[in-house]
Amino acid sequence: MSRASSSALKRPPVTAPSEPVGAPSPFPAIEVAIDKQRRRGRGALSNDSGRYEAEARVAFDDGWQSLDELPPFKTTVAIDTARKVITRNESPDIGFDRSINPYRGCEHGCVYCFARPTHAYLGLSPGLDFESRLFAKPDAPALLEKELAAAEYEPKMIAIGTNTDPYQPIERERKIMRGILEVLEKTGHPVGIVTKSALVTRDIDILARMAKRQLAKVALSVTSLDPKLARTMEPRASTPAKRLEALKRLADAGIPTTVMVAPVIPALNDMEIERILDAAAHAGVKEASYVMLRLPLEVRDLFREWLMANYPDRYRHVFTLIREMRGGRDYDSQWGTRMKGTGPMAWMIGRRFETACARLGLNKRRSKLTMDHFAKPERAGQQLSLF
């Protein structure tokens, strides 16, 4: 292992995909930093240091076969000692102003995950660290109850799963998400869940009771029906078949369900939009949405690495279309357009989605949650009211 200044070790800027046909690829000189066997079952191909680090580490063969001695990336879980669990936002293009993330980092390993750059705030890599070095918040249920009991708290829907997945594999043992749901059910607080995991069906008992009171809804993201593409792109998330089965079980239990075709990646999975919606409608889903691929900060280079390694024949075409939908850039973070993109390709995808939903009877009615059942939990030492 060698240490040097980050400016010397960071990869050179990759030429934008605007080279003429037949021009050499910009990638041959870039080697994957982590050996394939060490990152087996992971989504990212590299583990560059976070952008805030003064130094970077790079693995290289010094002639003594030292790389052969490096262990595989194993999932480790540390404790996040946050004092609050509800995160606020003022974004005008998402339908909630508060959310909860029981975990930081996500073992699903989705290579396109827009949340990857958040690991840089922890001094870790948005690459393999994001999906192998996780942080859990075991105190989340207790912290949530304390925040809901605050005199100034006003209830609005809490979104869970908007950054990292609350039902990623470690939830099977930790059960933090279930504890959060128990608090929300007890206090009559509405919740909207987004996940890629069939593990959400474990909590059908709670969710069904809450749904009867208009307190819960669940959205599952189905990126592709091709199990090979899904496994390559989302290595530790539930298979497409399991996600569709989960949608059916949730719908059969009376829980409002939404299928999210997210993200839509042009020339890679956009041709599946209609098939995914059709399969979800047959599973009993009544609502649908989609989000265009987003490549903020480090996600761009991680996705480029992955695309060149797995679908090199599509690299130029995919990025050409991405740039057409992002005003000539790899990503445009402007509110109002960042979720759907702009330009002819983005317009066509939107019309295809709307046409398919109309044909299948999706989105005819939107499920609404209510705040009418909310009752503040009692604070420790609080004097009870006589009336």
Tab-separated table of C-alpha atoms in Angstrom:
chain	number	residue	atom	x	y	z
A	1	MET	CA	0.000	0.000	0.000
A	2	SER	CA	1.211	3.485	-0.748
A	3	ARG	CA	0.160	6.871	0.556
A	4	ALA	CA	0.530	10.129	-1.310
A	5	SER	CA	-1.301	13.383	-1.897
A	6	SER	CA	-4.823	12.981	-3.238
A	7	SER	CA	-4.109	15.300	-6.149
A	8	ALA	CA	-1.425	12.922	-7.390
A	9	LEU	CA	-3.456	9.771	-6.935
A	10	LYS	CA	-6.914	10.793	-8.060
A	11	ARG	CA	-7.803	9.582	-11.499
A	12	PRO	CA	-7.419	12.051	-14.358
A	13	PRO	CA	-10.689	13.523	-15.665
A	14	VAL	CA	-12.406	11.122	-18.037
A	15	THR	CA	-13.130	12.561	-21.466
A	16	ALA	CA	-16.829	13.169	-22.031
A	17	PRO	CA	-18.506	10.646	-24.359
A	18	SER	CA	-18.382	12.900	-27.365
A	19	GLU	CA	-15.473	11.277	-29.210
A	20	PRO	CA	-16.054	10.554	-32.904
A	21	VAL	CA	-17.067	7.068	-33.962
A	22	GLY	CA	-14.027	4.802	-34.061
A	23	ALA	CA	-12.005	6.900	-31.622
A	24	PRO	CA	-10.211	4.976	-28.868
A	25	SER	CA	-12.066	4.606	-25.583
A	26	PRO	CA	-10.976	6.907	-22.744
A	27	PHE	CA	-10.965	3.924	-20.378
A	28	PRO	CA	-8.125	1.563	-21.424
A	29	ALA	CA	-5.590	3.445	-19.275
A	30	ILE	CA	-7.822	3.233	-16.194
A	31	GLU	CA	-7.427	0.012	-14.218
A	32	VAL	CA	-9.967	-1.251	-11.735
A	33	ALA	CA	-8.509	-0.474	-8.327
A	34	ILE	CA	-9.888	-3.528	-6.500
A	35	ASP	CA	-9.361	-7.130	-7.593
A	36	LYS	CA	-12.533	-8.925	-8.723
A	37	GLN	CA	-12.304	-11.665	-6.087
A	38	ARG	CA	-11.936	-9.131	-3.269
A	39	ARG	CA	-15.106	-7.294	-4.327
A	40	ARG	CA	-17.154	-10.356	-5.258
A	41	GLY	CA	-20.870	-9.746	-4.691
A	42	ARG	CA	-20.420	-5.975	-4.597
A	43	GLY	CA	-21.660	-3.290	-6.965
A	44	ALA	CA	-18.826	-0.760	-7.157
A	45	LEU	CA	-15.541	-1.700	-8.798
A	46	SER	CA	-13.286	0.689	-6.882
A	47	ASN	CA	-12.832	2.356	-3.521
A	48	ASP	CA	-11.371	5.814	-4.077
A	49	SER	CA	-10.941	7.980	-0.998
A	50	GLY	CA	-13.651	10.503	-0.203
A	51	ARG	CA	-13.360	13.944	-1.754
A	52	TYR	CA	-12.723	15.634	1.597
A	53	GLU	CA	-9.679	13.532	2.457
A	54	ALA	CA	-6.225	15.132	2.335
A	55	GLU	CA	-4.623	11.810	1.471
A	56	ALA	CA	-5.596	8.786	-0.611
A	57	ARG	CA	-4.574	5.136	-0.569
A	58	VAL	CA	-3.999	3.110	-3.692
A	59	ALA	CA	-3.330	-0.634	-3.887
A	60	PHE	CA	-0.595	-1.602	-6.331
A	61	ASP	CA	1.602	-4.609	-6.960
A	62	ASP	CA	5.049	-3.917	-5.501
A	63	GLY	CA	6.459	-7.179	-6.842
A	64	TRP	CA	6.028	-9.126	-3.621
A	65	GLN	CA	2.489	-10.362	-4.356
A	66	SER	CA	1.229	-8.299	-1.433
A	67	LEU	CA	-2.137	-7.744	-3.172
A	68	ASP	CA	-2.806	-11.478	-2.924
A	69	GLU	CA	-2.804	-11.195	0.870
A	70	LEU	CA	-5.533	-8.556	1.052
A	71	PRO	CA	-8.821	-9.965	2.417
A	72	PRO	CA	-12.196	-9.701	0.632
A	73	PHE	CA	-14.478	-6.829	1.499
A	74	LYS	CA	-16.671	-7.958	4.384
A	75	THR	CA	-19.676	-6.116	5.742
A	76	THR	CA	-18.970	-4.375	9.043
A	77	VAL	CA	-21.532	-2.488	11.100
A	78	ALA	CA	-20.701	0.352	13.476
A	79	ILE	CA	-23.077	2.187	15.796
A	80	ASP	CA	-24.299	5.626	14.776
A	81	THR	CA	-24.771	7.693	17.926
A	82	ALA	CA	-26.989	10.386	16.400
A	83	ARG	CA	-28.964	12.492	18.852
A	84	LYS	CA	-31.918	12.890	16.497
A	85	VAL	CA	-33.412	10.531	13.958
A	86	ILE	CA	-35.793	12.722	11.931
A	87	THR	CA	-34.062	14.543	9.067
A	88	ARG	CA	-35.689	17.656	7.585
A	89	ASN	CA	-35.489	18.973	4.028
A	90	GLU	CA	-36.906	21.910	2.068
A	91	SER	CA	-36.665	20.452	-1.425
A	92	PRO	CA	-39.578	21.649	-3.587
A	93	ASP	CA	-39.638	18.604	-5.889
A	94	ILE	CA	-40.171	15.775	-3.408
A	95	GLY	CA	-43.401	15.088	-1.588
A	96	PHE	CA	-42.168	15.075	2.001
A	97	ASP	CA	-40.299	17.384	4.346
A	98	ARG	CA	-39.007	14.811	6.841
A	99	SER	CA	-37.464	11.365	6.685
A	100	ILE	CA	-35.742	8.673	8.721
A	101	ASN	CA	-32.750	6.566	7.731
A	102	PRO	CA	-32.181	3.676	10.171
A	103	TYR	CA	-28.842	2.928	8.474
A	104	ARG	CA	-26.023	4.838	6.777
A	105	GLY	CA	-24.527	3.024	3.813
A	106	CYS	CA	-26.382	0.218	2.045
A	107	GLU	CA	-25.350	-3.378	1.480
A	108	HIS	CA	-27.569	-3.717	-1.586
A	109	GLY	CA	-24.667	-2.214	-3.515
A	110	CYS	CA	-26.691	-0.566	-6.286
A	111	VAL	CA	-23.988	0.955	-8.443
A	112	TYR	CA	-26.126	3.951	-9.452
A	113	CYS	CA	-27.205	4.883	-5.898
A	114	PHE	CA	-27.368	8.670	-5.544
A	115	ALA	CA	-26.748	8.338	-1.788
A	116	ARG	CA	-23.185	7.051	-2.233
A	117	PRO	CA	-21.545	10.506	-1.934
A	118	THR	CA	-22.851	10.834	1.639
A	119	HIS	CA	-20.168	8.377	2.810
A	120	ALA	CA	-17.563	11.010	1.960
A	121	TYR	CA	-18.910	13.018	4.919
A	122	LEU	CA	-17.764	10.152	7.160
A	123	GLY	CA	-14.234	10.084	5.727
A	124	LEU	CA	-15.055	6.929	3.762
A	125	SER	CA	-15.278	6.032	0.098
A	126	PRO	CA	-18.564	6.306	-1.819
A	127	GLY	CA	-17.371	3.166	-3.621
A	128	LEU	CA	-16.974	-0.167	-1.857
A	129	ASP	CA	-16.958	1.416	1.611
A	130	PHE	CA	-20.533	2.617	1.067
A	131	GLU	CA	-21.800	-0.939	0.670
A	132	SER	CA	-19.512	-2.713	3.135
A	133	ARG	CA	-18.878	-0.267	6.011
A	134	LEU	CA	-22.335	0.393	7.410
A	135	PHE	CA	-23.679	2.352	10.365
A	136	ALA	CA	-26.775	1.349	12.313
A	137	LYS	CA	-28.956	3.467	14.596
A	138	PRO	CA	-30.228	1.049	17.263
A	139	ASP	CA	-31.610	3.949	19.326
A	140	ALA	CA	-33.770	5.147	16.418
A	141	PRO	CA	-37.122	3.959	17.868
A	142	ALA	CA	-36.433	5.610	21.240
A	143	LEU	CA	-35.162	8.802	19.617
A	144	LEU	CA	-38.214	8.903	17.368
A	145	GLU	CA	-40.591	8.576	20.299
A	146	LYS	CA	-38.775	11.394	22.068
A	147	GLU	CA	-39.000	13.686	19.032
A	148	LEU	CA	-42.686	12.928	18.475
A	149	ALA	CA	-43.365	13.798	22.129
A	150	ALA	CA	-41.885	17.289	21.783
A	151	ALA	CA	-44.431	20.017	22.448
A	152	GLU	CA	-43.660	21.812	19.172
A	153	TYR	CA	-43.878	18.714	16.946
A	154	GLU	CA	-46.532	18.844	14.210
A	155	PRO	CA	-47.250	15.577	12.360
A	156	LYS	CA	-46.675	15.114	8.646
A	157	MET	CA	-45.865	11.975	6.715
A	158	ILE	CA	-42.428	10.585	7.504
A	159	ALA	CA	-40.642	9.028	4.527
A	160	ILE	CA	-38.335	6.073	5.161
A	161	GLY	CA	-35.960	4.637	2.558
A	162	THR	CA	-35.338	7.850	0.673
A	163	ASN	CA	-31.553	7.690	1.129
A	164	THR	CA	-30.538	4.155	2.109
A	165	ASP	CA	-32.770	1.092	2.216
A	166	PRO	CA	-34.373	0.407	5.624
A	167	TYR	CA	-34.817	-3.266	4.676
A	168	GLN	CA	-31.260	-4.002	3.584
A	169	PRO	CA	-29.885	-7.406	4.721
A	170	ILE	CA	-28.687	-6.342	8.197
A	171	GLU	CA	-32.282	-5.401	9.102
A	172	ARG	CA	-33.059	-9.123	9.436
A	173	GLU	CA	-31.052	-9.232	12.657
A	174	ARG	CA	-31.130	-5.603	13.802
A	175	LYS	CA	-34.913	-5.064	13.406
A	176	ILE	CA	-34.509	-1.304	13.789
A	177	MET	CA	-37.097	-0.609	11.099
A	178	ARG	CA	-39.652	-2.794	12.844
A	179	GLY	CA	-39.052	-0.889	16.077
A	180	ILE	CA	-39.656	2.395	14.241
A	181	LEU	CA	-42.924	1.072	12.805
A	182	GLU	CA	-44.070	0.007	16.259
A	183	VAL	CA	-43.586	3.583	17.516
A	184	LEU	CA	-45.387	5.049	14.511
A	185	GLU	CA	-48.311	2.657	14.907
A	186	LYS	CA	-48.609	3.398	18.630
A	187	THR	CA	-48.662	7.140	18.029
A	188	GLY	CA	-50.896	7.017	14.937
A	189	HIS	CA	-48.258	8.691	12.768
A	190	PRO	CA	-48.354	8.296	8.937
A	191	VAL	CA	-45.379	6.756	7.094
A	192	GLY	CA	-44.358	6.174	3.488
A	193	ILE	CA	-41.735	3.490	2.776
A	194	VAL	CA	-39.470	2.999	-0.236
A	195	THR	CA	-37.456	-0.206	-0.592
A	196	LYS	CA	-35.963	-2.747	-2.987
A	197	SER	CA	-36.284	-5.594	-0.525
A	198	ALA	CA	-38.892	-8.304	-0.119
A	199	LEU	CA	-38.045	-8.207	3.591
A	200	VAL	CA	-40.718	-5.515	3.913
A	201	THR	CA	-43.287	-8.340	3.914
A	202	ARG	CA	-42.030	-9.368	7.368
A	203	ASP	CA	-43.820	-6.297	8.738
A	204	ILE	CA	-47.125	-6.829	6.933
A	205	ASP	CA	-48.846	-7.328	10.285
A	206	ILE	CA	-48.019	-3.781	11.423
A	207	LEU	CA	-48.379	-2.186	7.995
A	208	ALA	CA	-51.806	-3.754	7.392
A	209	ARG	CA	-53.136	-2.421	10.698
A	210	MET	CA	-51.753	1.026	9.918
A	211	ALA	CA	-53.139	0.932	6.367
A	212	LYS	CA	-56.653	0.363	7.708
A	213	ARG	CA	-56.286	3.723	9.451
A	214	GLN	CA	-54.717	5.380	6.383
A	215	LEU	CA	-51.345	5.556	8.080
A	216	ALA	CA	-49.048	3.584	5.761
A	217	LYS	CA	-48.110	3.058	2.127
A	218	VAL	CA	-45.212	1.192	0.523
A	219	ALA	CA	-43.310	1.665	-2.745
A	220	LEU	CA	-41.014	-0.980	-4.211
A	221	SER	CA	-38.429	-0.073	-6.818
A	222	VAL	CA	-38.258	-2.519	-9.739
A	223	THR	CA	-35.372	-1.521	-11.975
A	224	SER	CA	-35.443	-4.483	-14.346
A	225	LEU	CA	-37.183	-7.819	-14.863
A	226	ASP	CA	-33.927	-9.293	-16.195
A	227	PRO	CA	-32.400	-11.186	-13.241
A	228	LYS	CA	-28.896	-11.027	-14.726
A	229	LEU	CA	-28.972	-7.246	-15.179
A	230	ALA	CA	-30.541	-6.782	-11.745
A	231	ARG	CA	-27.925	-8.955	-10.033
A	232	THR	CA	-25.085	-7.143	-11.790
A	233	MET	CA	-26.469	-3.683	-11.066
A	234	GLU	CA	-28.006	-4.342	-7.622
A	235	PRO	CA	-26.016	-7.351	-6.342
A	236	ARG	CA	-27.563	-7.795	-2.894
A	237	ALA	CA	-31.086	-6.488	-3.441
A	238	SER	CA	-34.061	-8.850	-3.818
A	239	THR	CA	-34.533	-10.426	-7.241
A	240	PRO	CA	-37.158	-8.894	-9.555
A	241	ALA	CA	-39.437	-11.901	-9.007
A	242	LYS	CA	-39.219	-11.489	-5.218
A	243	ARG	CA	-40.056	-7.795	-5.470
A	244	LEU	CA	-43.135	-8.475	-7.588
A	245	GLU	CA	-44.196	-11.169	-5.127
A	246	ALA	CA	-43.755	-8.673	-2.290
A	247	LEU	CA	-45.928	-6.134	-4.125
A	248	LYS	CA	-48.662	-8.749	-4.484
A	249	ARG	CA	-48.525	-9.743	-0.819
A	250	LEU	CA	-48.679	-6.107	0.292
A	251	ALA	CA	-51.569	-5.320	-2.056
A	252	ASP	CA	-53.463	-8.451	-0.964
A	253	ALA	CA	-53.093	-7.288	2.654
A	254	GLY	CA	-54.798	-3.990	1.796
A	255	ILE	CA	-51.644	-1.877	1.988
A	256	PRO	CA	-51.467	0.883	-0.671
A	257	THR	CA	-48.568	-0.075	-2.950
A	258	THR	CA	-46.610	1.761	-5.617
A	259	VAL	CA	-44.181	0.368	-8.166
A	260	MET	CA	-41.246	2.654	-8.893
A	261	VAL	CA	-39.464	2.193	-12.207
A	262	ALA	CA	-36.304	3.687	-10.820
A	263	PRO	CA	-33.892	4.571	-12.060
A	264	VAL	CA	-34.656	4.624	-15.774
A	265	ILE	CA	-31.332	4.247	-17.591
A	266	PRO	CA	-31.522	5.031	-21.319
A	267	ALA	CA	-30.379	2.197	-23.625
A	268	LEU	CA	-30.020	-0.146	-20.632
A	269	ASN	CA	-33.422	-0.645	-19.004
A	270	ASP	CA	-35.758	1.988	-20.504
A	271	MET	CA	-37.113	-0.611	-22.925
A	272	GLU	CA	-38.585	-2.469	-19.913
A	273	ILE	CA	-40.837	0.327	-18.642
A	274	GLU	CA	-44.041	-1.139	-20.069
A	275	ARG	CA	-43.188	-4.699	-18.998
A	276	ILE	CA	-42.457	-3.656	-15.418
A	277	LEU	CA	-45.703	-1.686	-15.167
A	278	ASP	CA	-47.672	-4.560	-16.664
A	279	ALA	CA	-46.184	-7.069	-14.196
A	280	ALA	CA	-46.854	-4.744	-11.256
A	281	ALA	CA	-50.453	-4.115	-12.325
A	282	HIS	CA	-51.055	-7.872	-12.482
A	283	ALA	CA	-49.675	-8.084	-8.938
A	284	GLY	CA	-52.410	-5.710	-7.754
A	285	VAL	CA	-50.484	-2.439	-7.693
A	286	LYS	CA	-52.601	0.684	-8.236
A	287	GLU	CA	-49.952	3.420	-8.388
A	288	ALA	CA	-46.677	3.903	-10.250
A	289	SER	CA	-43.855	6.414	-10.615
A	290	TYR	CA	-40.463	6.672	-12.263
A	291	VAL	CA	-37.178	8.511	-11.749
A	292	MET	CA	-34.476	9.136	-14.328
A	293	LEU	CA	-30.908	8.072	-13.578
A	294	ARG	CA	-29.052	10.624	-11.454
A	295	LEU	CA	-25.230	10.788	-11.401
A	296	PRO	CA	-24.171	13.338	-8.781
A	297	LEU	CA	-20.542	13.705	-7.706
A	298	GLU	CA	-18.713	10.360	-7.301
A	299	VAL	CA	-21.647	8.345	-8.645
A	300	ARG	CA	-20.789	9.397	-12.196
A	301	ASP	CA	-17.349	7.780	-12.239
A	302	LEU	CA	-18.509	4.696	-10.337
A	303	PHE	CA	-21.296	4.166	-12.854
A	304	ARG	CA	-18.903	4.727	-15.772
A	305	GLU	CA	-16.523	2.101	-14.396
A	306	TRP	CA	-19.340	-0.369	-13.961
A	307	LEU	CA	-20.842	0.293	-17.388
A	308	MET	CA	-17.492	-0.060	-19.160
A	309	ALA	CA	-16.725	-3.292	-17.306
A	310	ASN	CA	-20.139	-4.924	-17.890
A	311	TYR	CA	-21.613	-3.299	-21.019
A	312	PRO	CA	-18.714	-1.718	-22.917
A	313	ASP	CA	-20.620	-1.849	-26.201
A	314	ARG	CA	-23.299	0.454	-24.758
A	315	TYR	CA	-21.066	2.936	-22.964
A	316	ARG	CA	-21.011	5.691	-25.581
A	317	HIS	CA	-24.691	5.354	-26.427
A	318	VAL	CA	-25.832	5.409	-22.786
A	319	PHE	CA	-23.814	8.506	-21.891
A	320	THR	CA	-24.756	10.311	-25.083
A	321	LEU	CA	-28.436	9.893	-24.171
A	322	ILE	CA	-27.803	10.844	-20.553
A	323	ARG	CA	-26.183	14.097	-21.637
A	324	GLU	CA	-29.057	14.835	-24.020
A	325	MET	CA	-31.418	14.621	-21.037
A	326	ARG	CA	-29.185	16.703	-18.741
A	327	GLY	CA	-28.554	19.797	-20.827
A	328	GLY	CA	-25.283	18.490	-22.254
A	329	ARG	CA	-23.886	17.472	-18.851
A	330	ASP	CA	-23.627	14.158	-17.060
A	331	TYR	CA	-25.930	15.512	-14.355
A	332	ASP	CA	-28.074	18.565	-13.769
A	333	SER	CA	-29.205	19.066	-10.165
A	334	GLN	CA	-31.819	21.744	-10.860
A	335	TRP	CA	-35.010	21.377	-8.893
A	336	GLY	CA	-37.983	20.513	-11.029
A	337	THR	CA	-35.978	18.661	-13.687
A	338	ARG	CA	-33.444	16.525	-11.805
A	339	MET	CA	-35.893	13.633	-11.357
A	340	LYS	CA	-37.167	13.462	-14.943
A	341	GLY	CA	-34.592	15.195	-17.169
A	342	THR	CA	-35.249	17.390	-20.186
A	343	GLY	CA	-35.132	17.110	-23.964
A	344	PRO	CA	-36.735	14.787	-26.545
A	345	MET	CA	-35.574	11.505	-24.948
A	346	ALA	CA	-36.831	12.488	-21.504
A	347	TRP	CA	-40.123	13.647	-23.044
A	348	MET	CA	-40.566	10.338	-24.882
A	349	ILE	CA	-39.898	8.278	-21.751
A	350	GLY	CA	-42.441	10.365	-19.856
A	351	ARG	CA	-45.097	9.857	-22.525
A	352	ARG	CA	-44.428	6.109	-22.679
A	353	PHE	CA	-44.808	5.883	-18.917
A	354	GLU	CA	-48.060	7.875	-18.904
A	355	THR	CA	-49.517	5.880	-21.802
A	356	ALA	CA	-48.722	2.558	-20.138
A	357	CYS	CA	-50.211	3.713	-16.830
A	358	ALA	CA	-53.407	4.854	-18.577
A	359	ARG	CA	-53.722	1.509	-20.394
A	360	LEU	CA	-53.245	-0.452	-17.158
A	361	GLY	CA	-55.470	1.775	-15.019
A	362	LEU	CA	-52.621	2.923	-12.790
A	363	ASN	CA	-52.630	6.259	-10.929
A	364	LYS	CA	-56.383	6.740	-11.347
A	365	ARG	CA	-56.536	7.465	-7.655
A	366	ARG	CA	-53.734	8.411	-5.271
A	367	SER	CA	-53.719	6.991	-1.763
A	368	LYS	CA	-53.704	9.654	0.917
A	369	LEU	CA	-52.493	9.372	4.474
A	370	THR	CA	-54.104	11.099	7.415
A	371	MET	CA	-52.780	12.916	10.466
A	372	ASP	CA	-56.097	12.557	12.319
A	373	HIS	CA	-54.955	9.632	14.482
A	374	PHE	CA	-51.770	11.193	15.807
A	375	ALA	CA	-51.380	11.227	19.584
A	376	LYS	CA	-48.161	12.426	21.164
A	377	PRO	CA	-46.419	9.781	23.248
A	378	GLU	CA	-46.026	10.560	26.911
A	379	ARG	CA	-42.691	12.028	27.903
A	380	ALA	CA	-40.798	10.617	30.852
A	381	GLY	CA	-41.926	12.426	34.004
A	382	GLN	CA	-44.772	14.179	32.195
A	383	GLN	CA	-47.780	15.051	34.346
A	384	LEU	CA	-50.965	13.555	32.918
A	385	SER	CA	-53.867	15.813	31.985
A	386	LEU	CA	-57.089	15.628	34.006
A	387	PHE	CA	-59.176	16.168	30.845
